[in-house]
Amino acid sequence: MPATPAPSPSTAAGPGQGSEPSVPGRRRLRSGRARPSAPPGEGPAVPRRGRVALVASLLGFTVITIDVSAVNIALPAIRDSLSGGMAGLQWVVDAYTLMFAALMLSAGALADRIGARRAYAWGVALFTLASLACALAPGIGVLVGARVAQGAAAAIVMPASLALIRQAYDDTRARARAIALWTVGGSVAMAAGPVLGGLLTDSAGWRAVFLLNLPVGAVILGLLVRVPRSPRRPAALDGGGQLTAVLALAGLAFAVIEGGHLGWTSGPVLTAAALALVSGYAFYVVEARHRQPMVPLGMLGDRRVAVPLAVGFAVNAAFYGGIFLLGLYYQQLRGMSAIAAGLMFVPMSAVVTATNLVSPRMAERIGRRPVIVTGQLVFTGAMLAMLPLAAHTPVWLVLVLLLPLSIGGALAVPALTALLMDAVPQERAGTASGLLNSLRQTGGALAVALFGSLLAGPGGDFSLPGMRIGLLAVAALLLATAALSRLLLPRG
């Protein structure tokens, strides 16, 4: 998985004025003695409640990450069970991703407004209930609706989980270690998701993938009882901007997904495209007039902001489009079981994690621009390397061809995130981080829509020509953003 989103300072502020009443605060020990200090050289002692908050945050981030990759492996089983067709499978993925992307823009402000712990509890509770609805879905329409609720909940969980960590750790070194654990948890979850999804689907059916979230959600809510209440701060909610963003993304996704099935000139597709255009323009007007817009338009005029946003969109389009494609390729074209398909992703996830650790060091040595450009070129090579894939390509060769897919995004994303954070004022860092994560999720959602429209051959069979057209389209997008990076980003 490409690097985990950067922490959002706007939702990670420490306790201050405006706290909720009855804050437990720093209670004295019953014995009246002070907390023991850490031995010299080991940093300050971490309070038990800090560790509890970290575990709760890590579990939430892990479960919303696993859900993405595990469900991808379960898609063929869902199709056989609910008869949704390729369009139905695309909506199962994109209903989650689009709501995640759209609501990410304002979820941080919500966490500030009502308090991180309360927002996190609401998000986890909604995610758990939506997971139950997914598991009990009698048809594809109900499943897609429940996935919408899951995506909305995940958008609340992510920034609130980081805010809880910031609240729990006052010491900068301890906080850095906690956030590092949170980041590694996301990478491990992405690696474990396909294997876990395949194991559950083969042994207990696809509904078990969603039922797994229920006990995890219950554990998180139990842990939150032991976490102090969070401060509440004034934060403007841009309802008009949020509504128009959701409508624009939903219209665009519908047009791309259904265009491949209903025809690009059909009435519903043209209506959805018109909705996307009108809503996109309305979003621009609302943001231009709002006193505190969730997307300050002036910020987008800085090429150090605009280019990383474009690169983030392209990289996630390649990565998540590739994951969607490969999950279907392994099972529908090669006839692999769900667990075997999941195991095929393990080497790739391991390389992604290792590359995430190497990328910042490379950027320090040779500069961010070369790392960002190289990552995109490697990713372009990954798209081209998958063009020869066929039903009887040797498994070892498939794994070798996937190495560039593992490296490209993991190389580029840490450097472009750091560049973006340096390009904006501190008070805009949360906004920039939310916008980057939103565009990355949008890129993944639209790539799934594109690949799904192209992959469905006659009779719903997996289409190799359609796969190759999609790979070439994403490769062209990556080449374009690599050229923009080379021309417009600063050298340093």
Short mmCIF file of C-alpha atoms in Angstrom, two decimals:
data_model
loop_
_atom_site.label_atom_id
_atom_site.label_comp_id
_atom_site.label_asym_id
_atom_site.label_seq_id
_atom_site.Cartn_x
_atom_site.Cartn_y
_atom_site.Cartn_z
CA MET A 1 0.00 0.00 0.00
CA PRO A 2 1.30 3.49 -0.66
CA ALA A 3 2.39 5.37 2.40
CA THR A 4 -0.15 6.04 5.11
CA PRO A 5 -1.70 9.52 5.20
CA ALA A 6 0.21 12.20 7.04
CA PRO A 7 -1.19 13.25 10.42
CA SER A 8 -3.58 16.16 10.26
CA PRO A 9 -2.57 18.88 12.72
CA SER A 10 -6.04 20.38 12.63
CA THR A 11 -7.45 17.25 14.21
CA ALA A 12 -4.41 16.40 16.29
CA ALA A 13 -4.20 19.39 18.57
CA GLY A 14 -3.57 18.82 22.25
CA PRO A 15 -5.90 19.60 25.12
CA GLY A 16 -6.68 23.24 25.61
CA GLN A 17 -9.54 25.58 26.26
CA GLY A 18 -13.08 24.52 25.46
CA SER A 19 -12.71 21.02 26.88
CA GLU A 20 -15.77 18.97 27.58
CA PRO A 21 -16.89 19.06 31.22
CA SER A 22 -15.78 16.48 33.75
CA VAL A 23 -12.49 15.74 32.02
CA PRO A 24 -10.73 13.10 34.10
CA GLY A 25 -7.43 14.85 33.49
CA ARG A 26 -4.25 13.70 35.22
CA ARG A 27 -5.56 11.94 38.31
CA ARG A 28 -3.27 11.28 41.24
CA LEU A 29 -2.40 7.74 42.10
CA ARG A 30 -4.29 6.44 45.12
CA SER A 31 -1.07 5.96 46.98
CA GLY A 32 -0.35 9.66 46.54
CA ARG A 33 2.98 8.96 44.88
CA ALA A 34 4.04 10.51 41.58
CA ARG A 35 4.27 8.38 38.49
CA PRO A 36 7.66 6.72 38.13
CA SER A 37 9.91 8.30 35.58
CA ALA A 38 11.56 6.31 32.85
CA PRO A 39 15.19 5.23 33.25
CA PRO A 40 17.74 7.61 31.77
CA GLY A 41 17.96 7.41 28.00
CA GLU A 42 14.60 5.68 27.58
CA GLY A 43 12.40 8.77 27.27
CA PRO A 44 9.47 9.70 29.49
CA ALA A 45 7.17 7.08 30.95
CA VAL A 46 3.99 6.61 28.93
CA PRO A 47 0.79 6.68 31.04
CA ARG A 48 -1.42 3.61 30.84
CA ARG A 49 -4.23 5.69 29.32
CA GLY A 50 -1.87 6.75 26.56
CA ARG A 51 -1.24 3.13 25.67
CA VAL A 52 -4.97 2.38 25.79
CA ALA A 53 -5.67 5.28 23.42
CA LEU A 54 -2.94 4.03 21.07
CA VAL A 55 -4.34 0.49 21.01
CA ALA A 56 -7.87 1.80 20.37
CA SER A 57 -6.64 4.06 17.57
CA LEU A 58 -4.51 1.34 16.01
CA LEU A 59 -7.36 -1.17 16.02
CA GLY A 60 -9.72 1.27 14.32
CA PHE A 61 -7.26 2.23 11.60
CA THR A 62 -6.38 -1.44 11.09
CA VAL A 63 -9.97 -2.59 10.68
CA ILE A 64 -10.91 0.09 8.12
CA THR A 65 -7.75 -0.78 6.15
CA ILE A 66 -8.28 -4.54 6.25
CA ASP A 67 -11.84 -4.03 5.06
CA VAL A 68 -10.64 -2.59 1.74
CA SER A 69 -8.24 -5.36 0.75
CA ALA A 70 -10.23 -8.24 2.26
CA VAL A 71 -13.41 -7.29 0.40
CA ASN A 72 -11.48 -7.16 -2.90
CA ILE A 73 -10.65 -10.86 -2.51
CA ALA A 74 -14.27 -11.69 -1.61
CA LEU A 75 -15.72 -10.03 -4.75
CA PRO A 76 -16.10 -13.19 -6.90
CA ALA A 77 -17.89 -14.96 -4.04
CA ILE A 78 -20.18 -11.95 -3.58
CA ARG A 79 -20.97 -12.03 -7.29
CA ASP A 80 -21.86 -15.73 -7.16
CA SER A 81 -24.02 -15.24 -4.08
CA LEU A 82 -25.88 -12.03 -4.93
CA SER A 83 -25.68 -12.04 -8.77
CA GLY A 84 -24.62 -8.42 -8.96
CA GLY A 85 -22.56 -8.58 -12.14
CA MET A 86 -19.40 -6.56 -12.73
CA ALA A 87 -21.18 -3.24 -12.14
CA GLY A 88 -22.40 -4.50 -8.77
CA LEU A 89 -18.87 -5.48 -7.76
CA GLN A 90 -17.58 -2.05 -8.74
CA TRP A 91 -20.19 -0.39 -6.55
CA VAL A 92 -19.33 -2.66 -3.62
CA VAL A 93 -15.79 -1.25 -3.76
CA ASP A 94 -16.52 2.32 -4.82
CA ALA A 95 -19.49 3.00 -2.53
CA TYR A 96 -17.04 2.66 0.35
CA THR A 97 -14.16 4.52 -1.26
CA LEU A 98 -16.17 7.47 -2.59
CA MET A 99 -17.80 8.26 0.74
CA PHE A 100 -14.42 7.88 2.42
CA ALA A 101 -12.92 10.32 -0.08
CA ALA A 102 -15.70 12.91 -0.02
CA LEU A 103 -16.24 13.07 3.75
CA MET A 104 -12.51 13.09 4.50
CA LEU A 105 -12.55 16.79 3.53
CA SER A 106 -14.57 17.78 6.60
CA ALA A 107 -14.20 14.86 9.00
CA GLY A 108 -11.28 16.53 10.74
CA ALA A 109 -13.37 19.62 11.47
CA LEU A 110 -16.09 17.36 12.92
CA ALA A 111 -13.57 15.73 15.26
CA ASP A 112 -12.45 19.17 16.44
CA ARG A 113 -16.02 20.34 16.93
CA ILE A 114 -17.40 17.45 19.00
CA GLY A 115 -14.16 16.08 20.46
CA ALA A 116 -11.90 13.36 19.08
CA ARG A 117 -13.00 10.63 21.48
CA ARG A 118 -16.70 11.22 20.80
CA ALA A 119 -16.15 11.41 17.02
CA TYR A 120 -14.06 8.23 17.11
CA ALA A 121 -16.72 6.40 19.13
CA TRP A 122 -19.45 7.49 16.73
CA GLY A 123 -17.35 6.46 13.74
CA VAL A 124 -16.50 3.03 15.17
CA ALA A 125 -20.11 2.40 16.23
CA LEU A 126 -21.42 3.33 12.77
CA PHE A 127 -18.74 1.20 11.08
CA THR A 128 -19.65 -1.79 13.25
CA LEU A 129 -23.38 -1.49 12.59
CA ALA A 130 -22.77 -0.98 8.87
CA SER A 131 -20.58 -4.10 8.84
CA LEU A 132 -23.45 -6.08 10.36
CA ALA A 133 -25.76 -4.72 7.65
CA CYS A 134 -23.22 -5.79 5.00
CA ALA A 135 -23.06 -9.31 6.44
CA LEU A 136 -26.86 -9.63 6.47
CA ALA A 137 -27.44 -8.02 3.05
CA PRO A 138 -30.01 -10.04 1.06
CA GLY A 139 -29.08 -8.41 -2.25
CA ILE A 140 -26.46 -6.31 -3.96
CA GLY A 141 -28.41 -3.05 -3.48
CA VAL A 142 -28.55 -3.42 0.30
CA LEU A 143 -24.87 -4.35 0.37
CA VAL A 144 -23.91 -1.24 -1.59
CA GLY A 145 -26.01 0.95 0.73
CA ALA A 146 -24.32 -0.54 3.78
CA ARG A 147 -20.93 0.05 2.16
CA VAL A 148 -21.84 3.74 1.80
CA ALA A 149 -22.39 3.86 5.57
CA GLN A 150 -19.09 2.03 6.14
CA GLY A 151 -17.22 4.58 4.03
CA ALA A 152 -18.77 7.50 5.90
CA ALA A 153 -17.77 5.92 9.19
CA ALA A 154 -14.21 5.25 8.00
CA ALA A 155 -13.84 8.92 7.05
CA ILE A 156 -14.62 9.86 10.66
CA VAL A 157 -12.42 7.14 12.18
CA MET A 158 -9.17 8.01 10.40
CA PRO A 159 -8.62 11.65 11.51
CA ALA A 160 -10.15 11.03 14.94
CA SER A 161 -7.76 8.13 15.56
CA LEU A 162 -4.77 10.40 14.96
CA ALA A 163 -6.29 13.08 17.17
CA LEU A 164 -6.57 10.57 20.01
CA ILE A 165 -2.88 9.73 19.70
CA ARG A 166 -1.95 13.43 19.74
CA GLN A 167 -4.11 13.93 22.82
CA ALA A 168 -2.59 10.95 24.64
CA TYR A 169 1.10 11.77 24.11
CA ASP A 170 2.48 15.14 25.18
CA ASP A 171 6.11 14.17 24.62
CA THR A 172 7.13 14.61 20.99
CA ARG A 173 9.39 11.53 20.89
CA ALA A 174 6.76 9.27 22.43
CA ARG A 175 4.17 10.70 20.05
CA ALA A 176 6.42 10.07 17.05
CA ARG A 177 6.86 6.45 18.08
CA ALA A 178 3.10 6.07 18.55
CA ILE A 179 2.35 7.51 15.12
CA ALA A 180 5.03 5.23 13.61
CA LEU A 181 3.24 2.23 15.13
CA TRP A 182 -0.05 3.55 13.74
CA THR A 183 1.55 3.81 10.29
CA VAL A 184 3.08 0.33 10.40
CA GLY A 185 -0.29 -1.01 11.50
CA GLY A 186 -1.81 0.25 8.26
CA SER A 187 0.85 -1.48 6.16
CA VAL A 188 0.47 -4.74 8.08
CA ALA A 189 -3.32 -4.52 7.74
CA MET A 190 -3.07 -4.07 3.98
CA ALA A 191 -0.79 -7.11 3.79
CA ALA A 192 -3.01 -9.23 6.03
CA GLY A 193 -6.29 -8.16 4.40
CA PRO A 194 -6.13 -10.31 1.25
CA VAL A 195 -4.98 -13.39 3.17
CA LEU A 196 -7.60 -12.93 5.87
CA GLY A 197 -10.28 -12.20 3.29
CA GLY A 198 -9.39 -15.31 1.32
CA LEU A 199 -9.26 -17.52 4.42
CA LEU A 200 -12.64 -16.30 5.70
CA THR A 201 -14.28 -16.49 2.27
CA ASP A 202 -13.08 -20.06 1.63
CA SER A 203 -13.86 -21.36 5.14
CA ALA A 204 -16.98 -19.45 6.23
CA GLY A 205 -18.23 -17.47 3.22
CA TRP A 206 -17.88 -13.82 2.21
CA ARG A 207 -20.23 -12.59 4.94
CA ALA A 208 -17.62 -13.57 7.54
CA VAL A 209 -15.35 -10.83 6.15
CA PHE A 210 -17.82 -8.25 7.49
CA LEU A 211 -18.76 -10.15 10.66
CA LEU A 212 -15.12 -10.01 11.74
CA ASN A 213 -15.53 -6.25 12.30
CA LEU A 214 -18.16 -6.74 15.01
CA PRO A 215 -15.96 -8.06 17.85
CA VAL A 216 -13.19 -5.62 16.92
CA GLY A 217 -15.64 -2.71 17.11
CA ALA A 218 -16.88 -3.91 20.50
CA VAL A 219 -13.30 -4.07 21.82
CA ILE A 220 -12.55 -0.54 20.59
CA LEU A 221 -15.66 0.91 22.23
CA GLY A 222 -14.73 -0.88 25.46
CA LEU A 223 -11.25 0.62 25.38
CA LEU A 224 -12.60 4.13 24.76
CA VAL A 225 -14.33 4.05 28.15
CA ARG A 226 -10.84 4.25 29.68
CA VAL A 227 -9.70 7.15 27.46
CA PRO A 228 -10.19 10.71 28.82
CA ARG A 229 -12.72 12.93 27.09
CA SER A 230 -11.31 15.12 24.35
CA PRO A 231 -11.40 18.91 24.14
CA ARG A 232 -13.90 20.53 21.82
CA ARG A 233 -12.89 23.50 19.70
CA PRO A 234 -14.76 25.83 17.36
CA ALA A 235 -14.52 24.47 13.82
CA ALA A 236 -16.53 25.61 10.83
CA LEU A 237 -18.44 22.93 8.94
CA ASP A 238 -18.80 23.63 5.23
CA GLY A 239 -22.11 21.89 4.53
CA GLY A 240 -22.58 23.32 1.03
CA GLY A 241 -19.09 22.35 -0.05
CA GLN A 242 -19.47 18.88 1.45
CA LEU A 243 -22.81 18.23 -0.28
CA THR A 244 -21.63 19.38 -3.70
CA ALA A 245 -18.42 17.32 -3.36
CA VAL A 246 -20.42 14.16 -2.63
CA LEU A 247 -22.77 14.79 -5.57
CA ALA A 248 -19.90 15.51 -7.97
CA LEU A 249 -17.99 12.36 -7.04
CA ALA A 250 -21.10 10.16 -7.06
CA GLY A 251 -22.17 11.46 -10.48
CA LEU A 252 -18.70 10.94 -11.92
CA ALA A 253 -18.41 7.42 -10.53
CA PHE A 254 -21.87 6.45 -11.82
CA ALA A 255 -21.03 7.74 -15.29
CA VAL A 256 -17.76 5.78 -15.45
CA ILE A 257 -19.12 2.56 -13.91
CA GLU A 258 -22.41 2.38 -15.78
CA GLY A 259 -21.03 3.82 -19.02
CA GLY A 260 -19.29 0.52 -19.74
CA HIS A 261 -22.52 -1.42 -19.16
CA LEU A 262 -25.41 0.83 -20.24
CA GLY A 263 -23.55 2.66 -23.01
CA TRP A 264 -21.76 6.00 -22.83
CA THR A 265 -24.61 7.84 -24.55
CA SER A 266 -27.43 6.32 -22.50
CA GLY A 267 -29.77 8.64 -20.62
CA PRO A 268 -28.72 7.67 -17.05
CA VAL A 269 -25.02 8.00 -17.89
CA LEU A 270 -25.41 11.41 -19.53
CA THR A 271 -27.55 12.58 -16.60
CA ALA A 272 -24.91 11.44 -14.12
CA ALA A 273 -22.17 13.18 -16.10
CA ALA A 274 -24.22 16.40 -16.15
CA LEU A 275 -24.76 16.10 -12.38
CA ALA A 276 -21.02 15.74 -11.87
CA LEU A 277 -20.27 18.85 -13.97
CA VAL A 278 -22.97 21.00 -12.34
CA SER A 279 -22.03 19.86 -8.84
CA GLY A 280 -18.34 20.41 -9.53
CA TYR A 281 -19.03 23.98 -10.61
CA ALA A 282 -21.31 24.52 -7.62
CA PHE A 283 -18.50 23.25 -5.36
CA TYR A 284 -16.16 25.85 -6.88
CA VAL A 285 -18.69 28.64 -6.30
CA VAL A 286 -19.42 27.59 -2.72
CA GLU A 287 -15.74 27.32 -1.80
CA ALA A 288 -14.96 30.69 -3.41
CA ARG A 289 -17.62 32.43 -1.32
CA HIS A 290 -17.32 30.58 2.00
CA ARG A 291 -15.52 32.40 4.81
CA GLN A 292 -13.80 29.21 5.96
CA PRO A 293 -13.92 26.81 3.02
CA MET A 294 -12.81 23.24 3.51
CA VAL A 295 -10.75 23.60 0.30
CA PRO A 296 -9.19 27.09 0.04
CA LEU A 297 -8.97 27.58 -3.72
CA GLY A 298 -6.03 29.99 -3.48
CA MET A 299 -3.91 27.19 -2.02
CA LEU A 300 -4.30 25.21 -5.25
CA GLY A 301 -2.49 27.95 -7.21
CA ASP A 302 0.81 26.88 -5.64
CA ARG A 303 2.45 24.26 -7.87
CA ARG A 304 4.04 22.66 -4.79
CA VAL A 305 0.48 21.90 -3.71
CA ALA A 306 -1.25 21.24 -7.03
CA VAL A 307 1.37 18.83 -8.42
CA PRO A 308 1.55 16.55 -5.34
CA LEU A 309 -2.26 16.39 -5.34
CA ALA A 310 -2.25 15.30 -8.99
CA VAL A 311 0.50 12.75 -8.34
CA GLY A 312 -1.37 11.34 -5.34
CA PHE A 313 -4.47 10.89 -7.51
CA ALA A 314 -2.50 9.10 -10.26
CA VAL A 315 -0.52 6.86 -7.91
CA ASN A 316 -3.59 5.62 -6.07
CA ALA A 317 -5.40 5.11 -9.37
CA ALA A 318 -2.59 2.77 -10.41
CA PHE A 319 -2.29 0.98 -7.06
CA TYR A 320 -5.94 0.35 -6.19
CA GLY A 321 -6.91 -0.18 -9.81
CA GLY A 322 -4.16 -2.80 -9.97
CA ILE A 323 -5.32 -4.51 -6.76
CA PHE A 324 -8.90 -4.68 -8.05
CA LEU A 325 -7.72 -6.05 -11.39
CA LEU A 326 -5.41 -8.68 -9.87
CA GLY A 327 -7.99 -9.96 -7.40
CA LEU A 328 -10.31 -10.77 -10.33
CA TYR A 329 -7.45 -11.99 -12.56
CA TYR A 330 -6.29 -14.55 -10.01
CA GLN A 331 -9.75 -15.97 -9.33
CA GLN A 332 -11.76 -15.49 -12.52
CA LEU A 333 -9.08 -16.03 -15.17
CA ARG A 334 -6.63 -18.36 -13.39
CA GLY A 335 -9.23 -20.18 -11.29
CA MET A 336 -7.41 -19.70 -7.97
CA SER A 337 -9.21 -20.11 -4.67
CA ALA A 338 -9.79 -17.01 -2.55
CA ILE A 339 -7.05 -17.97 -0.06
CA ALA A 340 -4.53 -18.66 -2.85
CA ALA A 341 -5.34 -15.28 -4.42
CA GLY A 342 -4.84 -13.59 -1.06
CA LEU A 343 -1.45 -15.20 -0.57
CA MET A 344 -0.31 -13.80 -3.93
CA PHE A 345 -0.42 -10.31 -2.42
CA VAL A 346 1.86 -11.06 0.55
CA PRO A 347 5.25 -10.56 -1.21
CA MET A 348 3.99 -7.33 -2.78
CA SER A 349 2.83 -5.96 0.59
CA ALA A 350 6.17 -6.80 2.20
CA VAL A 351 8.04 -4.89 -0.50
CA VAL A 352 5.67 -1.92 -0.08
CA THR A 353 6.39 -1.76 3.66
CA ALA A 354 10.16 -1.93 3.12
CA THR A 355 10.06 0.74 0.39
CA ASN A 356 8.04 3.08 2.62
CA LEU A 357 10.93 3.00 5.08
CA VAL A 358 13.60 3.61 2.42
CA SER A 359 11.85 6.46 0.56
CA PRO A 360 12.40 9.24 3.16
CA ARG A 361 16.12 8.45 3.33
CA MET A 362 16.43 8.58 -0.44
CA ALA A 363 14.64 11.94 -0.48
CA GLU A 364 17.11 13.32 2.06
CA ARG A 365 20.06 12.22 -0.05
CA ILE A 366 19.03 13.04 -3.61
CA GLY A 367 16.04 15.37 -3.13
CA ARG A 368 12.29 14.88 -3.21
CA ARG A 369 11.69 15.63 -6.88
CA PRO A 370 13.90 12.81 -8.20
CA VAL A 371 12.24 10.35 -5.80
CA ILE A 372 8.73 11.45 -6.80
CA VAL A 373 9.52 11.27 -10.52
CA THR A 374 11.30 7.92 -10.20
CA GLY A 375 8.40 6.44 -8.26
CA GLN A 376 5.95 7.39 -10.98
CA LEU A 377 8.20 6.04 -13.74
CA VAL A 378 8.57 2.75 -11.87
CA PHE A 379 4.79 2.63 -11.51
CA THR A 380 4.41 3.27 -15.23
CA GLY A 381 6.71 0.32 -15.82
CA ALA A 382 4.48 -1.75 -13.55
CA MET A 383 1.43 -1.03 -15.67
CA LEU A 384 3.32 -1.95 -18.85
CA ALA A 385 4.82 -5.06 -17.25
CA MET A 386 1.34 -6.44 -16.59
CA LEU A 387 0.30 -6.18 -20.25
CA PRO A 388 1.56 -9.72 -21.16
CA LEU A 389 -0.37 -11.39 -18.30
CA ALA A 390 -2.55 -14.25 -19.52
CA ALA A 391 -4.33 -17.26 -18.07
CA HIS A 392 -1.25 -19.49 -18.18
CA THR A 393 1.52 -17.02 -17.26
CA PRO A 394 3.79 -18.84 -14.74
CA VAL A 395 3.04 -17.82 -11.16
CA TRP A 396 6.70 -16.98 -10.45
CA LEU A 397 6.71 -14.63 -13.42
CA VAL A 398 3.52 -12.93 -12.23
CA LEU A 399 5.16 -12.25 -8.85
CA VAL A 400 8.26 -10.83 -10.55
CA LEU A 401 6.18 -8.58 -12.80
CA LEU A 402 4.38 -7.21 -9.74
CA LEU A 403 7.57 -5.93 -8.11
CA PRO A 404 7.35 -2.50 -9.82
CA LEU A 405 3.74 -2.24 -8.59
CA SER A 406 5.04 -2.75 -5.05
CA ILE A 407 7.78 -0.15 -5.32
CA GLY A 408 6.40 2.75 -7.37
CA GLY A 409 3.76 4.23 -5.10
CA ALA A 410 5.60 3.41 -1.88
CA LEU A 411 8.59 5.33 -3.24
CA ALA A 412 6.68 8.43 -4.36
CA VAL A 413 4.01 8.99 -1.70
CA PRO A 414 6.20 9.70 1.38
CA ALA A 415 8.22 12.28 -0.57
CA LEU A 416 5.20 14.02 -2.10
CA THR A 417 3.44 14.10 1.28
CA ALA A 418 6.46 15.74 2.92
CA LEU A 419 6.73 18.23 0.06
CA LEU A 420 3.06 19.15 0.39
CA MET A 421 3.29 19.60 4.17
CA ASP A 422 6.28 21.94 3.73
CA ALA A 423 4.50 23.96 1.05
CA VAL A 424 1.53 25.07 3.17
CA PRO A 425 1.38 27.19 6.36
CA GLN A 426 1.09 25.25 9.60
CA GLU A 427 -2.55 26.26 10.06
CA ARG A 428 -3.36 24.78 6.63
CA ALA A 429 -1.51 21.49 7.13
CA GLY A 430 -4.65 19.62 8.20
CA THR A 431 -6.59 20.94 5.22
CA ALA A 432 -3.80 19.94 2.82
CA SER A 433 -3.51 16.48 4.34
CA GLY A 434 -7.26 15.92 4.11
CA LEU A 435 -7.32 17.10 0.50
CA LEU A 436 -4.43 14.82 -0.46
CA ASN A 437 -6.05 11.79 1.14
CA SER A 438 -9.39 12.64 -0.46
CA LEU A 439 -7.88 12.87 -3.95
CA ARG A 440 -5.92 9.67 -3.43
CA GLN A 441 -9.09 7.80 -2.49
CA THR A 442 -10.90 9.38 -5.45
CA GLY A 443 -8.16 8.22 -7.81
CA GLY A 444 -8.53 4.66 -6.51
CA ALA A 445 -12.32 4.76 -6.83
CA LEU A 446 -12.28 6.03 -10.41
CA ALA A 447 -9.64 3.48 -11.42
CA VAL A 448 -11.84 0.68 -10.06
CA ALA A 449 -14.73 2.16 -12.04
CA LEU A 450 -12.63 2.29 -15.22
CA PHE A 451 -11.14 -1.19 -14.88
CA GLY A 452 -14.49 -2.71 -14.02
CA SER A 453 -16.08 -1.16 -17.11
CA LEU A 454 -13.31 -2.56 -19.30
CA LEU A 455 -12.88 -5.98 -17.68
CA ALA A 456 -16.39 -7.27 -18.30
CA GLY A 457 -16.23 -9.15 -21.60
CA PRO A 458 -19.07 -10.92 -23.42
CA GLY A 459 -21.16 -12.90 -20.95
CA GLY A 460 -19.43 -11.20 -18.03
CA ASP A 461 -16.14 -13.10 -18.51
CA PHE A 462 -12.79 -11.54 -17.64
CA SER A 463 -11.60 -9.57 -20.67
CA LEU A 464 -7.84 -9.52 -21.31
CA PRO A 465 -8.14 -6.83 -24.04
CA GLY A 466 -10.14 -4.66 -21.63
CA MET A 467 -7.51 -5.17 -18.94
CA ARG A 468 -4.77 -4.04 -21.31
CA ILE A 469 -6.65 -0.90 -22.36
CA GLY A 470 -7.07 0.04 -18.69
CA LEU A 471 -3.39 -0.56 -17.95
CA LEU A 472 -2.34 1.64 -20.88
CA ALA A 473 -4.71 4.42 -19.77
CA VAL A 474 -3.28 4.46 -16.24
CA ALA A 475 0.29 4.30 -17.58
CA ALA A 476 -0.42 7.38 -19.72
CA LEU A 477 -1.79 9.21 -16.67
CA LEU A 478 1.34 8.38 -14.65
CA LEU A 479 3.62 9.56 -17.46
CA ALA A 480 1.72 12.86 -17.58
CA THR A 481 2.02 13.47 -13.84
CA ALA A 482 5.70 12.42 -13.91
CA ALA A 483 6.32 15.05 -16.57
CA LEU A 484 4.49 17.69 -14.48
CA SER A 485 6.60 16.73 -11.48
CA ARG A 486 9.82 17.02 -13.46
CA LEU A 487 8.88 20.41 -14.93
CA LEU A 488 7.10 22.15 -12.05
CA LEU A 489 8.46 20.86 -8.76
CA PRO A 490 11.50 22.50 -7.13
CA ARG A 491 14.81 20.73 -7.40
CA GLY A 492 15.52 20.40 -3.68
#
